[in-house]
Short mmCIF file of C-alpha atoms in Angstrom, two decimals:
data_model
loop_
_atom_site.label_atom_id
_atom_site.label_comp_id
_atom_site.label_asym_id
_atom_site.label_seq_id
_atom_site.Cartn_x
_atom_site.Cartn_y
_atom_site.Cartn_z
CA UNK Q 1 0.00 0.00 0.00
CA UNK Q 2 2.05 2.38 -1.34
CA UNK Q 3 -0.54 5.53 -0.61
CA UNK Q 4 -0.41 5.05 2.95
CA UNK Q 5 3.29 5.25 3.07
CA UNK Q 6 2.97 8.55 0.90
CA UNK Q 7 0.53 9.97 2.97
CA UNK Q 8 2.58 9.62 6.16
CA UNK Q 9 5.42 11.27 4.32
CA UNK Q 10 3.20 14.00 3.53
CA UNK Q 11 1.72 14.57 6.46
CA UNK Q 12 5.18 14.07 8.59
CA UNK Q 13 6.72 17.33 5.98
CA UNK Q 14 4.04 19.34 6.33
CA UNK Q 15 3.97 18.84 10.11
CA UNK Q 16 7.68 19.86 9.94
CA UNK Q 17 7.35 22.60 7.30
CA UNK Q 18 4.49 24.54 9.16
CA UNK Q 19 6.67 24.17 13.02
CA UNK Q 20 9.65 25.40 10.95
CA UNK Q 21 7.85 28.25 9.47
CA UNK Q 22 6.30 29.18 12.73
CA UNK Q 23 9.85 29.52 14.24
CA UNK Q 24 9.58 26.20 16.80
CA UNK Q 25 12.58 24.47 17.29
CA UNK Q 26 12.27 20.87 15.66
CA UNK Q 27 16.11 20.39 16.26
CA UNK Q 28 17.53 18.08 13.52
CA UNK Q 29 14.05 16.17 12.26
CA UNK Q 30 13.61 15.39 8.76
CA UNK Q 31 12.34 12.88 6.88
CA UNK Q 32 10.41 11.37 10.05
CA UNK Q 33 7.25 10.96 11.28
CA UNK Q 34 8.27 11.54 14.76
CA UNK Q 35 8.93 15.10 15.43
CA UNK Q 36 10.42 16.56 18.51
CA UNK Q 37 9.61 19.83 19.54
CA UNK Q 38 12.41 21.41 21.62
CA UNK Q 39 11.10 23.38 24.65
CA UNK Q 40 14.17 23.35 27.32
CA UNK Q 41 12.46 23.50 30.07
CA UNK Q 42 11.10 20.15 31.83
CA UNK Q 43 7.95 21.45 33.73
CA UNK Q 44 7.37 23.58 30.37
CA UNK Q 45 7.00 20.31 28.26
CA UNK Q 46 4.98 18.28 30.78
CA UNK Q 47 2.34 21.42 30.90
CA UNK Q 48 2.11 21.50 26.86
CA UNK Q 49 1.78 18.28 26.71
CA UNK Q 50 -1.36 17.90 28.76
CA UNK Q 51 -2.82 21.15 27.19
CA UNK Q 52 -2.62 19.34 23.62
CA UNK Q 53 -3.75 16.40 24.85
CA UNK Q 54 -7.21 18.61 25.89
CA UNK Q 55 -7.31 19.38 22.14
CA UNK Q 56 -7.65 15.80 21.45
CA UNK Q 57 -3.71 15.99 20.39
CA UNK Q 58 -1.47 12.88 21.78
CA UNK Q 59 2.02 14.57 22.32
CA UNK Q 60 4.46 13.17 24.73
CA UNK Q 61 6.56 15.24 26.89
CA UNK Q 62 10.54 14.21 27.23
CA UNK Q 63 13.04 15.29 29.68
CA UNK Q 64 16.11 14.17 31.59
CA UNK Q 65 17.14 11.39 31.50
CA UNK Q 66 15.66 10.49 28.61
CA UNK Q 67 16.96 13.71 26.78
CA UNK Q 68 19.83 15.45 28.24
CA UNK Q 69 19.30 18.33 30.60
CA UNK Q 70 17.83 21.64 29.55
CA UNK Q 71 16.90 20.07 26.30
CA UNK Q 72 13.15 18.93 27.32
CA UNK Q 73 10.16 18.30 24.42
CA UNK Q 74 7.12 17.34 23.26
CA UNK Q 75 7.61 14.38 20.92
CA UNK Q 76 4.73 14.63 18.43
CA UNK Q 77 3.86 11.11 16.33
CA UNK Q 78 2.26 11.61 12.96
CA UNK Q 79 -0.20 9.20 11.45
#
């Protein structure tokens, strides 16, 4: 199903193109469907996380030790 593998790609670069655009921090993504979005701050992440998640938008907030200090985000999955 080659559609559904073209969609995703689609989707995943215009996820990427519209964050870039917007001036977010996406660090190095490209050419994924999983994009971070680079906050810094830990408590920072965890609150944007659970305000997307009230807009129906499943967003997982990262932070030390699974990212390395000062270098917190919201790690968004496309589908």
């Amino acid at each position: 199903e080659p559609e559904r593998l073209n969609t995703l790609r689609h989707r995943s670069q215009l996820l990427l193109n519209l964050l870039n655009k917007a001036g977010i921090n996406t660090g190095e993504s490209h050419e994924s469907p999983i994009i971070p979005v680079i906050v810094g701050d830990e408590d920072l992440s965890i609150h944007v996380s659970m305000l997307l998640r009230k807009k129906g938008i499943y967003a997982l907030p990262l932070f030390y030790p699974a990212v390395k200090k000062r270098q917190a985000r919201i790690r968004f999955f496309v589908s």
